Short mmCIF file of N, CA and C and ligand atoms in Angstrom, two decimals:
data_model
loop_
_atom_site.label_atom_id
_atom_site.label_comp_id
_atom_site.label_asym_id
_atom_site.label_seq_id
_atom_site.Cartn_x
_atom_site.Cartn_y
_atom_site.Cartn_z
N MET A 1 10.82 -57.12 -37.61
CA MET A 1 11.06 -58.18 -36.62
C MET A 1 10.22 -57.91 -35.38
N THR A 2 9.66 -58.98 -34.85
CA THR A 2 8.81 -58.80 -33.67
C THR A 2 9.64 -58.89 -32.40
N ILE A 3 9.05 -58.41 -31.33
CA ILE A 3 9.71 -58.45 -30.04
C ILE A 3 9.48 -59.81 -29.39
N VAL A 4 10.52 -60.37 -28.84
CA VAL A 4 10.37 -61.64 -28.13
C VAL A 4 9.59 -61.38 -26.83
N PRO A 5 8.49 -62.10 -26.62
CA PRO A 5 7.70 -61.85 -25.40
C PRO A 5 8.53 -62.01 -24.14
N ASP A 6 8.27 -61.15 -23.19
CA ASP A 6 9.00 -61.17 -21.92
C ASP A 6 8.27 -62.10 -20.95
N THR A 7 8.77 -63.32 -20.82
CA THR A 7 8.11 -64.29 -19.95
C THR A 7 8.80 -64.38 -18.60
N LYS A 8 9.79 -63.52 -18.39
CA LYS A 8 10.50 -63.59 -17.12
C LYS A 8 9.59 -63.14 -15.97
N ASP A 9 9.74 -63.82 -14.86
CA ASP A 9 9.05 -63.39 -13.65
C ASP A 9 9.98 -62.41 -12.93
N TRP A 10 9.57 -61.16 -12.91
CA TRP A 10 10.46 -60.11 -12.40
C TRP A 10 10.39 -59.94 -10.88
N THR A 11 9.65 -60.83 -10.17
CA THR A 11 9.50 -60.61 -8.73
C THR A 11 10.83 -60.72 -7.97
N TRP A 12 11.87 -61.26 -8.63
CA TRP A 12 13.18 -61.32 -7.96
C TRP A 12 13.70 -59.92 -7.64
N VAL A 13 13.18 -58.90 -8.30
CA VAL A 13 13.68 -57.55 -8.00
C VAL A 13 13.34 -57.14 -6.57
N LEU A 14 12.43 -57.89 -5.92
CA LEU A 14 12.14 -57.62 -4.51
C LEU A 14 13.23 -58.18 -3.60
N GLU A 15 14.07 -59.07 -4.15
CA GLU A 15 15.08 -59.75 -3.33
C GLU A 15 16.46 -59.12 -3.43
N ARG A 16 16.76 -58.51 -4.58
CA ARG A 16 18.12 -58.00 -4.78
C ARG A 16 18.12 -56.89 -5.83
N PRO A 17 19.15 -56.03 -5.80
CA PRO A 17 19.19 -54.94 -6.79
C PRO A 17 19.24 -55.49 -8.21
N CYS A 18 18.70 -54.74 -9.14
CA CYS A 18 18.68 -55.16 -10.54
C CYS A 18 20.07 -54.93 -11.14
N PRO A 19 20.72 -55.97 -11.63
CA PRO A 19 22.07 -55.80 -12.18
C PRO A 19 22.10 -54.96 -13.45
N GLU A 20 20.98 -54.85 -14.13
CA GLU A 20 20.96 -54.06 -15.37
C GLU A 20 20.83 -52.57 -15.08
N CYS A 21 19.71 -52.20 -14.42
CA CYS A 21 19.47 -50.76 -14.24
C CYS A 21 20.02 -50.23 -12.92
N GLY A 22 20.38 -51.12 -11.99
CA GLY A 22 20.97 -50.69 -10.73
C GLY A 22 19.97 -50.36 -9.65
N PHE A 23 18.67 -50.48 -9.93
CA PHE A 23 17.65 -50.06 -8.96
C PHE A 23 17.51 -51.10 -7.85
N ASP A 24 17.44 -50.61 -6.61
CA ASP A 24 17.29 -51.47 -5.44
C ASP A 24 15.91 -51.20 -4.84
N THR A 25 15.00 -52.18 -4.95
CA THR A 25 13.62 -51.95 -4.49
C THR A 25 13.51 -51.86 -2.97
N SER A 26 14.59 -52.22 -2.26
CA SER A 26 14.53 -52.11 -0.80
C SER A 26 15.27 -50.87 -0.30
N GLY A 27 15.69 -50.01 -1.22
CA GLY A 27 16.58 -48.92 -0.85
C GLY A 27 15.91 -47.60 -0.53
N PHE A 28 14.59 -47.63 -0.25
CA PHE A 28 13.90 -46.36 0.02
C PHE A 28 12.68 -46.64 0.90
N PRO A 29 12.24 -45.64 1.68
CA PRO A 29 11.00 -45.81 2.44
C PRO A 29 9.81 -45.86 1.48
N VAL A 30 8.86 -46.74 1.73
CA VAL A 30 7.77 -46.94 0.79
C VAL A 30 6.94 -45.65 0.61
N GLU A 31 6.98 -44.81 1.62
CA GLU A 31 6.24 -43.54 1.51
C GLU A 31 6.82 -42.63 0.43
N ALA A 32 8.03 -42.96 -0.03
CA ALA A 32 8.66 -42.13 -1.07
C ALA A 32 8.13 -42.46 -2.46
N VAL A 33 7.34 -43.56 -2.58
CA VAL A 33 6.93 -44.03 -3.90
C VAL A 33 6.15 -42.97 -4.71
N PRO A 34 5.19 -42.26 -4.14
CA PRO A 34 4.49 -41.27 -4.98
C PRO A 34 5.44 -40.26 -5.62
N GLY A 35 6.38 -39.75 -4.85
CA GLY A 35 7.33 -38.78 -5.39
C GLY A 35 8.24 -39.40 -6.43
N MET A 36 8.59 -40.69 -6.23
CA MET A 36 9.46 -41.37 -7.20
C MET A 36 8.73 -41.60 -8.51
N ILE A 37 7.44 -41.92 -8.43
CA ILE A 37 6.64 -42.10 -9.65
C ILE A 37 6.59 -40.79 -10.43
N LEU A 38 6.35 -39.69 -9.73
CA LEU A 38 6.25 -38.40 -10.42
C LEU A 38 7.60 -37.98 -11.00
N ALA A 39 8.68 -38.28 -10.28
CA ALA A 39 10.01 -37.93 -10.78
C ALA A 39 10.32 -38.74 -12.04
N ASN A 40 9.94 -40.01 -12.03
CA ASN A 40 10.16 -40.82 -13.24
C ASN A 40 9.34 -40.29 -14.41
N ALA A 41 8.07 -39.99 -14.12
CA ALA A 41 7.19 -39.50 -15.19
C ALA A 41 7.72 -38.20 -15.79
N ALA A 42 8.36 -37.39 -14.95
CA ALA A 42 8.86 -36.10 -15.42
C ALA A 42 10.00 -36.25 -16.42
N ALA A 43 10.62 -37.42 -16.45
CA ALA A 43 11.74 -37.64 -17.38
C ALA A 43 11.28 -38.06 -18.78
N TRP A 44 10.04 -38.51 -18.89
CA TRP A 44 9.60 -39.08 -20.17
C TRP A 44 9.33 -38.06 -21.27
N PRO A 45 8.84 -36.85 -20.97
CA PRO A 45 8.63 -35.90 -22.07
C PRO A 45 9.88 -35.68 -22.91
N GLN A 46 11.03 -35.57 -22.25
CA GLN A 46 12.28 -35.38 -22.99
C GLN A 46 12.59 -36.57 -23.86
N VAL A 47 12.30 -37.75 -23.34
CA VAL A 47 12.58 -38.99 -24.07
C VAL A 47 11.66 -39.14 -25.27
N LEU A 48 10.39 -38.74 -25.07
CA LEU A 48 9.39 -39.01 -26.10
C LEU A 48 9.28 -37.91 -27.15
N ALA A 49 9.48 -36.68 -26.72
CA ALA A 49 9.20 -35.60 -27.65
C ALA A 49 10.21 -34.47 -27.59
N GLY A 50 11.30 -34.69 -26.86
CA GLY A 50 12.27 -33.62 -26.71
C GLY A 50 12.94 -33.29 -28.03
N PRO A 51 13.38 -32.03 -28.18
CA PRO A 51 14.01 -31.62 -29.43
C PRO A 51 15.28 -32.42 -29.72
N GLY A 52 15.89 -32.95 -28.66
CA GLY A 52 17.10 -33.72 -28.86
C GLY A 52 16.84 -35.17 -29.25
N ASN A 53 15.57 -35.52 -29.36
CA ASN A 53 15.28 -36.93 -29.64
C ASN A 53 14.22 -37.08 -30.72
N PRO A 54 14.59 -36.78 -31.95
CA PRO A 54 13.62 -36.96 -33.03
C PRO A 54 13.35 -38.44 -33.31
N GLY A 55 14.13 -39.32 -32.74
CA GLY A 55 14.01 -40.73 -33.05
C GLY A 55 13.16 -41.51 -32.07
N ALA A 56 12.13 -40.86 -31.50
CA ALA A 56 11.32 -41.56 -30.50
C ALA A 56 10.67 -42.82 -31.06
N ARG A 57 10.45 -42.82 -32.37
CA ARG A 57 9.80 -43.99 -32.97
C ARG A 57 10.79 -45.04 -33.45
N THR A 58 12.08 -44.77 -33.29
CA THR A 58 13.09 -45.65 -33.87
C THR A 58 13.53 -46.72 -32.87
N ARG A 59 13.46 -47.95 -33.30
CA ARG A 59 13.99 -49.03 -32.48
C ARG A 59 15.51 -49.04 -32.61
N PRO A 60 16.25 -49.01 -31.47
CA PRO A 60 17.72 -48.97 -31.54
C PRO A 60 18.29 -50.24 -32.16
N GLU A 61 17.57 -51.34 -32.01
CA GLU A 61 17.92 -52.58 -32.68
C GLU A 61 16.62 -53.33 -32.91
N PRO A 62 16.60 -54.27 -33.85
CA PRO A 62 15.32 -54.86 -34.26
C PRO A 62 14.52 -55.49 -33.12
N GLY A 63 15.19 -56.08 -32.14
CA GLY A 63 14.48 -56.78 -31.07
C GLY A 63 14.22 -55.95 -29.84
N LYS A 64 14.44 -54.63 -29.91
CA LYS A 64 14.28 -53.78 -28.73
C LYS A 64 13.30 -52.66 -29.04
N TRP A 65 12.40 -52.39 -28.08
CA TRP A 65 11.38 -51.38 -28.28
C TRP A 65 11.98 -49.99 -28.50
N SER A 66 11.25 -49.16 -29.24
CA SER A 66 11.61 -47.75 -29.39
C SER A 66 11.25 -47.01 -28.10
N PRO A 67 11.79 -45.77 -27.90
CA PRO A 67 11.37 -44.97 -26.75
C PRO A 67 9.85 -44.80 -26.69
N LEU A 68 9.21 -44.60 -27.84
CA LEU A 68 7.75 -44.45 -27.87
C LEU A 68 7.06 -45.71 -27.35
N GLU A 69 7.51 -46.85 -27.77
CA GLU A 69 6.91 -48.11 -27.31
C GLU A 69 7.11 -48.29 -25.80
N TYR A 70 8.30 -47.96 -25.31
CA TYR A 70 8.52 -48.03 -23.87
C TYR A 70 7.63 -47.04 -23.12
N GLY A 71 7.47 -45.85 -23.70
CA GLY A 71 6.61 -44.84 -23.06
C GLY A 71 5.17 -45.32 -22.97
N CYS A 72 4.68 -45.94 -24.05
CA CYS A 72 3.32 -46.51 -24.03
C CYS A 72 3.21 -47.58 -22.95
N HIS A 73 4.26 -48.41 -22.86
CA HIS A 73 4.23 -49.49 -21.87
C HIS A 73 4.20 -48.92 -20.44
N VAL A 74 5.04 -47.93 -20.16
CA VAL A 74 5.08 -47.37 -18.81
C VAL A 74 3.74 -46.70 -18.48
N ARG A 75 3.16 -45.97 -19.45
CA ARG A 75 1.82 -45.41 -19.25
C ARG A 75 0.83 -46.51 -18.86
N ASP A 76 0.86 -47.63 -19.59
CA ASP A 76 -0.10 -48.70 -19.32
C ASP A 76 0.21 -49.43 -18.02
N VAL A 77 1.48 -49.49 -17.64
CA VAL A 77 1.83 -50.06 -16.33
C VAL A 77 1.21 -49.21 -15.23
N PHE A 78 1.35 -47.89 -15.34
CA PHE A 78 0.75 -47.01 -14.33
C PHE A 78 -0.76 -47.20 -14.29
N LEU A 79 -1.40 -47.27 -15.45
CA LEU A 79 -2.87 -47.44 -15.50
C LEU A 79 -3.27 -48.78 -14.90
N ARG A 80 -2.62 -49.84 -15.33
CA ARG A 80 -2.98 -51.19 -14.89
C ARG A 80 -2.70 -51.39 -13.41
N PHE A 81 -1.55 -50.89 -12.94
CA PHE A 81 -1.22 -51.06 -11.54
C PHE A 81 -2.09 -50.20 -10.65
N ASP A 82 -2.57 -49.09 -11.16
CA ASP A 82 -3.50 -48.28 -10.37
C ASP A 82 -4.81 -49.05 -10.16
N GLN A 83 -5.26 -49.77 -11.21
CA GLN A 83 -6.47 -50.61 -11.06
C GLN A 83 -6.23 -51.70 -10.02
N ARG A 84 -5.06 -52.31 -10.08
CA ARG A 84 -4.74 -53.37 -9.12
C ARG A 84 -4.66 -52.82 -7.70
N LEU A 85 -4.05 -51.65 -7.57
CA LEU A 85 -3.95 -51.04 -6.24
C LEU A 85 -5.34 -50.73 -5.70
N GLU A 86 -6.21 -50.23 -6.57
CA GLU A 86 -7.58 -49.93 -6.13
C GLU A 86 -8.27 -51.21 -5.65
N LEU A 87 -8.03 -52.31 -6.37
CA LEU A 87 -8.60 -53.61 -5.96
C LEU A 87 -8.08 -54.02 -4.59
N MET A 88 -6.78 -53.89 -4.38
CA MET A 88 -6.18 -54.31 -3.10
C MET A 88 -6.71 -53.49 -1.94
N LEU A 89 -7.01 -52.23 -2.22
CA LEU A 89 -7.47 -51.34 -1.14
C LEU A 89 -8.97 -51.51 -0.86
N SER A 90 -9.73 -52.00 -1.86
CA SER A 90 -11.18 -52.07 -1.70
C SER A 90 -11.70 -53.49 -1.49
N GLN A 91 -10.90 -54.50 -1.85
CA GLN A 91 -11.34 -55.89 -1.68
C GLN A 91 -10.32 -56.64 -0.84
N ASP A 92 -10.77 -57.74 -0.22
CA ASP A 92 -9.85 -58.55 0.58
C ASP A 92 -9.16 -59.57 -0.31
N ASP A 93 -7.83 -59.47 -0.39
CA ASP A 93 -6.99 -60.43 -1.10
C ASP A 93 -7.48 -60.71 -2.52
N PRO A 94 -7.63 -59.68 -3.36
CA PRO A 94 -8.14 -59.90 -4.72
C PRO A 94 -7.14 -60.64 -5.59
N LEU A 95 -7.69 -61.27 -6.64
CA LEU A 95 -6.87 -61.86 -7.69
C LEU A 95 -6.88 -60.87 -8.86
N PHE A 96 -5.68 -60.44 -9.29
CA PHE A 96 -5.62 -59.45 -10.37
C PHE A 96 -6.01 -60.09 -11.70
N PRO A 97 -6.78 -59.40 -12.54
CA PRO A 97 -7.01 -59.89 -13.90
C PRO A 97 -5.68 -60.01 -14.62
N ASN A 98 -5.57 -61.00 -15.47
CA ASN A 98 -4.33 -61.22 -16.22
C ASN A 98 -4.09 -60.06 -17.20
N TRP A 99 -2.82 -59.75 -17.43
CA TRP A 99 -2.46 -58.73 -18.41
C TRP A 99 -1.29 -59.22 -19.23
N ASP A 100 -1.51 -59.42 -20.53
CA ASP A 100 -0.43 -59.82 -21.43
C ASP A 100 0.18 -58.56 -22.02
N GLN A 101 1.31 -58.15 -21.46
CA GLN A 101 1.93 -56.87 -21.84
C GLN A 101 2.33 -56.84 -23.31
N ASP A 102 2.87 -57.95 -23.78
CA ASP A 102 3.37 -57.96 -25.15
C ASP A 102 2.22 -57.97 -26.16
N ALA A 103 1.13 -58.68 -25.82
CA ALA A 103 -0.04 -58.68 -26.70
C ALA A 103 -0.64 -57.28 -26.75
N THR A 104 -0.67 -56.58 -25.61
CA THR A 104 -1.19 -55.22 -25.57
C THR A 104 -0.38 -54.31 -26.49
N ALA A 105 0.94 -54.47 -26.47
CA ALA A 105 1.81 -53.62 -27.29
C ALA A 105 1.49 -53.78 -28.77
N VAL A 106 1.17 -55.01 -29.17
CA VAL A 106 0.86 -55.28 -30.57
C VAL A 106 -0.56 -54.79 -30.90
N GLN A 107 -1.53 -55.19 -30.05
CA GLN A 107 -2.94 -54.84 -30.32
C GLN A 107 -3.15 -53.33 -30.35
N ASP A 108 -2.49 -52.63 -29.43
CA ASP A 108 -2.69 -51.18 -29.34
C ASP A 108 -1.74 -50.40 -30.25
N ARG A 109 -0.96 -51.11 -31.04
CA ARG A 109 -0.05 -50.47 -32.00
C ARG A 109 0.79 -49.38 -31.33
N TYR A 110 1.52 -49.77 -30.31
CA TYR A 110 2.34 -48.82 -29.56
C TYR A 110 3.20 -47.96 -30.49
N GLY A 111 3.78 -48.60 -31.50
CA GLY A 111 4.73 -47.89 -32.35
C GLY A 111 4.11 -46.83 -33.25
N GLU A 112 2.75 -46.84 -33.33
CA GLU A 112 2.07 -45.87 -34.21
C GLU A 112 1.36 -44.78 -33.41
N GLN A 113 1.49 -44.80 -32.08
CA GLN A 113 0.81 -43.78 -31.28
C GLN A 113 1.55 -42.44 -31.37
N ASP A 114 0.83 -41.40 -30.98
CA ASP A 114 1.37 -40.03 -31.08
C ASP A 114 2.21 -39.72 -29.83
N PRO A 115 3.50 -39.44 -30.01
CA PRO A 115 4.36 -39.22 -28.84
C PRO A 115 3.85 -38.12 -27.90
N ALA A 116 3.28 -37.05 -28.47
CA ALA A 116 2.79 -35.95 -27.61
C ALA A 116 1.61 -36.43 -26.77
N GLU A 117 0.71 -37.22 -27.39
CA GLU A 117 -0.42 -37.74 -26.62
C GLU A 117 0.04 -38.73 -25.56
N VAL A 118 1.00 -39.58 -25.93
CA VAL A 118 1.50 -40.56 -24.97
C VAL A 118 2.14 -39.84 -23.78
N THR A 119 2.87 -38.77 -24.06
CA THR A 119 3.49 -37.98 -23.00
C THR A 119 2.44 -37.48 -22.02
N ALA A 120 1.35 -36.93 -22.55
CA ALA A 120 0.29 -36.40 -21.68
C ALA A 120 -0.41 -37.52 -20.92
N GLN A 121 -0.66 -38.63 -21.61
CA GLN A 121 -1.35 -39.75 -20.97
C GLN A 121 -0.48 -40.37 -19.87
N LEU A 122 0.82 -40.46 -20.13
CA LEU A 122 1.73 -41.02 -19.13
C LEU A 122 1.71 -40.15 -17.87
N ARG A 123 1.73 -38.84 -18.07
CA ARG A 123 1.72 -37.93 -16.92
C ARG A 123 0.43 -38.07 -16.12
N ARG A 124 -0.70 -38.13 -16.83
CA ARG A 124 -1.99 -38.29 -16.12
C ARG A 124 -2.04 -39.60 -15.35
N ALA A 125 -1.55 -40.67 -15.99
CA ALA A 125 -1.57 -41.98 -15.33
C ALA A 125 -0.67 -41.98 -14.10
N ALA A 126 0.48 -41.31 -14.20
CA ALA A 126 1.41 -41.24 -13.07
C ALA A 126 0.79 -40.45 -11.92
N LEU A 127 0.13 -39.34 -12.25
CA LEU A 127 -0.52 -38.54 -11.21
C LEU A 127 -1.58 -39.37 -10.49
N ALA A 128 -2.34 -40.17 -11.25
CA ALA A 128 -3.42 -40.95 -10.65
C ALA A 128 -2.88 -41.99 -9.68
N ILE A 129 -1.90 -42.77 -10.11
CA ILE A 129 -1.42 -43.83 -9.23
C ILE A 129 -0.60 -43.25 -8.07
N ALA A 130 0.12 -42.17 -8.33
CA ALA A 130 0.86 -41.52 -7.23
C ALA A 130 -0.12 -41.02 -6.18
N GLY A 131 -1.22 -40.46 -6.63
CA GLY A 131 -2.24 -39.96 -5.70
C GLY A 131 -2.84 -41.08 -4.87
N ARG A 132 -3.06 -42.24 -5.52
CA ARG A 132 -3.64 -43.35 -4.76
C ARG A 132 -2.65 -43.90 -3.75
N PHE A 133 -1.37 -44.00 -4.12
CA PHE A 133 -0.37 -44.42 -3.14
C PHE A 133 -0.26 -43.40 -2.00
N GLU A 134 -0.43 -42.12 -2.35
CA GLU A 134 -0.36 -41.07 -1.33
C GLU A 134 -1.45 -41.28 -0.27
N SER A 135 -2.56 -41.89 -0.67
CA SER A 135 -3.69 -42.06 0.25
C SER A 135 -3.52 -43.27 1.17
N VAL A 136 -2.52 -44.12 0.90
CA VAL A 136 -2.35 -45.35 1.68
C VAL A 136 -1.77 -45.00 3.05
N THR A 137 -2.38 -45.54 4.09
CA THR A 137 -1.90 -45.24 5.44
C THR A 137 -1.80 -46.52 6.26
N GLY A 138 -0.92 -46.48 7.26
CA GLY A 138 -0.85 -47.51 8.31
C GLY A 138 -0.95 -48.93 7.81
N GLY A 139 -1.95 -49.66 8.34
CA GLY A 139 -2.09 -51.08 8.04
C GLY A 139 -2.46 -51.37 6.60
N GLN A 140 -2.88 -50.36 5.86
CA GLN A 140 -3.22 -50.62 4.44
C GLN A 140 -2.02 -51.12 3.65
N TRP A 141 -0.80 -50.75 4.10
CA TRP A 141 0.41 -51.21 3.37
C TRP A 141 0.53 -52.73 3.42
N GLN A 142 -0.15 -53.37 4.38
CA GLN A 142 -0.03 -54.82 4.50
C GLN A 142 -1.21 -55.56 3.89
N ARG A 143 -2.15 -54.84 3.26
CA ARG A 143 -3.23 -55.52 2.54
C ARG A 143 -2.63 -56.35 1.41
N THR A 144 -3.32 -57.40 0.99
CA THR A 144 -2.73 -58.36 0.05
C THR A 144 -3.52 -58.46 -1.25
N GLY A 145 -2.84 -59.04 -2.24
CA GLY A 145 -3.45 -59.34 -3.53
C GLY A 145 -2.55 -60.32 -4.27
N SER A 146 -3.11 -61.00 -5.29
CA SER A 146 -2.32 -62.01 -6.01
C SER A 146 -2.45 -61.84 -7.51
N ARG A 147 -1.37 -62.15 -8.18
CA ARG A 147 -1.36 -62.16 -9.62
C ARG A 147 -1.84 -63.52 -10.12
N SER A 148 -2.28 -63.58 -11.38
CA SER A 148 -2.86 -64.83 -11.89
C SER A 148 -1.83 -65.96 -11.96
N ASP A 149 -0.53 -65.63 -11.95
CA ASP A 149 0.49 -66.68 -11.95
C ASP A 149 0.83 -67.15 -10.54
N GLY A 150 0.11 -66.62 -9.52
CA GLY A 150 0.31 -67.08 -8.15
C GLY A 150 1.20 -66.17 -7.31
N ALA A 151 1.89 -65.21 -7.93
CA ALA A 151 2.74 -64.31 -7.16
C ALA A 151 1.87 -63.47 -6.21
N ARG A 152 2.29 -63.43 -4.94
CA ARG A 152 1.50 -62.71 -3.95
C ARG A 152 2.20 -61.42 -3.54
N PHE A 153 1.43 -60.38 -3.30
CA PHE A 153 1.98 -59.08 -2.94
C PHE A 153 1.23 -58.51 -1.74
N THR A 154 1.93 -57.70 -0.95
CA THR A 154 1.25 -56.74 -0.08
C THR A 154 1.28 -55.41 -0.84
N VAL A 155 0.52 -54.45 -0.36
CA VAL A 155 0.55 -53.13 -1.02
C VAL A 155 1.99 -52.60 -1.02
N GLU A 156 2.72 -52.89 0.06
CA GLU A 156 4.10 -52.41 0.11
C GLU A 156 4.99 -53.10 -0.92
N THR A 157 4.96 -54.43 -1.00
CA THR A 157 5.83 -55.10 -1.98
C THR A 157 5.36 -54.78 -3.41
N PHE A 158 4.05 -54.59 -3.56
CA PHE A 158 3.50 -54.20 -4.86
C PHE A 158 4.07 -52.84 -5.29
N ALA A 159 4.14 -51.92 -4.33
CA ALA A 159 4.69 -50.58 -4.61
C ALA A 159 6.16 -50.68 -5.01
N ARG A 160 6.91 -51.48 -4.27
CA ARG A 160 8.35 -51.61 -4.56
C ARG A 160 8.57 -52.31 -5.89
N TYR A 161 7.76 -53.34 -6.14
CA TYR A 161 7.85 -54.07 -7.41
C TYR A 161 7.50 -53.16 -8.59
N LEU A 162 6.39 -52.44 -8.46
CA LEU A 162 5.98 -51.50 -9.50
C LEU A 162 7.11 -50.53 -9.83
N MET A 163 7.73 -49.98 -8.77
CA MET A 163 8.66 -48.86 -8.97
C MET A 163 9.83 -49.24 -9.87
N HIS A 164 10.23 -50.52 -9.81
CA HIS A 164 11.35 -50.93 -10.66
C HIS A 164 11.03 -50.79 -12.15
N ASP A 165 9.76 -51.01 -12.52
CA ASP A 165 9.42 -51.11 -13.94
C ASP A 165 9.71 -49.82 -14.71
N PRO A 166 9.14 -48.67 -14.32
CA PRO A 166 9.43 -47.44 -15.06
C PRO A 166 10.90 -47.01 -14.96
N VAL A 167 11.53 -47.31 -13.81
CA VAL A 167 12.95 -46.97 -13.67
C VAL A 167 13.78 -47.78 -14.65
N HIS A 168 13.46 -49.08 -14.74
CA HIS A 168 14.22 -49.95 -15.65
C HIS A 168 14.03 -49.52 -17.10
N HIS A 169 12.80 -49.13 -17.44
CA HIS A 169 12.55 -48.78 -18.83
C HIS A 169 13.12 -47.42 -19.19
N LEU A 170 13.22 -46.53 -18.21
CA LEU A 170 13.92 -45.27 -18.48
C LEU A 170 15.40 -45.56 -18.75
N TYR A 171 15.92 -46.52 -18.00
CA TYR A 171 17.30 -46.97 -18.27
C TYR A 171 17.41 -47.60 -19.67
N ASP A 172 16.40 -48.39 -20.05
CA ASP A 172 16.42 -49.00 -21.39
C ASP A 172 16.57 -47.93 -22.46
N VAL A 173 15.93 -46.79 -22.22
CA VAL A 173 15.88 -45.75 -23.24
C VAL A 173 17.09 -44.81 -23.15
N THR A 174 17.49 -44.47 -21.94
CA THR A 174 18.54 -43.46 -21.78
C THR A 174 19.92 -44.07 -21.54
N GLY A 175 19.96 -45.31 -21.05
CA GLY A 175 21.23 -45.93 -20.71
C GLY A 175 21.80 -45.45 -19.39
N ARG A 176 21.03 -44.59 -18.69
CA ARG A 176 21.52 -44.07 -17.40
C ARG A 176 21.00 -44.97 -16.28
N ARG A 177 21.92 -45.52 -15.50
CA ARG A 177 21.53 -46.40 -14.39
C ARG A 177 20.96 -45.59 -13.25
N ALA A 178 20.08 -46.26 -12.48
CA ALA A 178 19.47 -45.62 -11.31
C ALA A 178 20.56 -45.26 -10.31
N VAL A 179 20.42 -44.11 -9.69
CA VAL A 179 21.35 -43.74 -8.63
C VAL A 179 20.72 -44.08 -7.29
N ALA A 180 21.56 -44.38 -6.32
CA ALA A 180 21.05 -44.73 -4.99
C ALA A 180 20.26 -43.54 -4.44
N THR A 181 19.13 -43.85 -3.81
CA THR A 181 18.31 -42.77 -3.27
C THR A 181 18.65 -42.58 -1.80
ZN1 ZN B 201 16.21 -53.06 -13.62
#
């Protein structure tokens, strides 16, 4: 069975806490984002390749991604958002190239990738984007960019929006809701 494409516009997470995972995108100073990215990334090795989880490739139900597929997605979110962040910091009000997340999952055969490699790639991608956020200072947080569907972001709202994604997917895999920071 295939996964139903996620067509929801998730920008509402900037307005209110997520009722599913419990994460509140307004509940932390934006300067905390690099550390939060690294903390999230540190949880994935256990999920993807830990001795307690031989079922990384197993979908818990037919319409829901396996931990491995979620890990691939989070890795690619970090990679893709790092490119977008670089655009926002180097160009004035860029338009982000479109990214079809569900098509990527199918084309790149997420479910057939090697969990150990995905673990390493996710960590590298997290380090890269955390490092770029670490470099953001002062007025750079208010630089702007737009998604192809018209959603507009500042670097700050982009950071808060991004942060929900890996947190929510860790919840998808572990069932543990985000705790208040
Ligand atoms: Zn959520």
